[in-house]
């Protein structure tokens, strides 16, 4: 499935739900959704600190 198909499906769902009332709103929503899906995303990763002791949820029991 392509980004264009996903964006189109979202717009159809929004129209069916009554969230989009005009053709211009549908076109703008399609372009906005397509841009959001096509945007590159930065993935944040957490590097574990090996100097700390590991978490033990049962330590105090």
XYZ file of C-alpha atoms in Angstrom:
61
model
C 0.000 0.000 0.000
C 1.379 3.400 -0.936
C 1.352 6.644 1.025
C -1.119 8.069 -1.496
C -3.534 5.161 -0.952
C -3.316 5.489 2.833
C -3.903 9.255 2.657
C -6.885 8.706 0.343
C -8.358 6.122 2.730
C -7.996 8.539 5.646
C -9.752 11.307 3.709
C -12.580 8.957 2.711
C -12.992 7.970 6.365
C -13.003 11.630 7.442
C -15.631 12.467 4.817
C -17.763 9.491 5.927
C -17.493 10.620 9.551
C -18.615 14.131 8.628
C -15.295 15.717 9.593
C -14.696 17.104 6.084
C -17.419 19.213 4.480
C -15.930 20.680 1.298
C -13.822 19.604 -1.645
C -11.069 22.083 -0.816
C -10.940 20.777 2.756
C -10.659 17.211 1.394
C -7.780 18.147 -0.899
C -5.952 20.008 1.870
C -6.454 17.118 4.297
C -5.162 14.662 1.684
C -2.028 16.745 1.123
C -1.468 17.222 4.869
C -1.841 13.499 5.602
C 0.398 12.585 2.663
C 3.075 15.001 3.912
C 2.861 13.639 7.466
C 3.237 10.064 6.249
C 6.103 10.959 3.911
C 8.084 13.007 6.426
C 11.292 11.511 7.684
C 11.184 10.653 11.353
C 14.036 10.685 13.801
C 14.060 7.707 16.106
C 15.247 8.472 19.615
C 17.164 5.679 21.223
C 18.291 5.356 24.792
C 21.705 3.884 25.381
C 21.879 1.952 28.638
C 24.419 3.146 31.165
C 26.430 0.052 32.011
C 27.971 1.718 35.056
C 24.673 1.762 36.949
C 23.254 -1.256 38.691
C 20.404 -2.876 36.848
C 16.836 -2.239 37.924
C 15.397 -4.919 40.170
C 11.684 -4.433 40.857
C 11.752 -7.094 43.603
C 14.764 -5.689 45.450
C 12.765 -4.324 48.398
C 10.556 -7.411 48.867
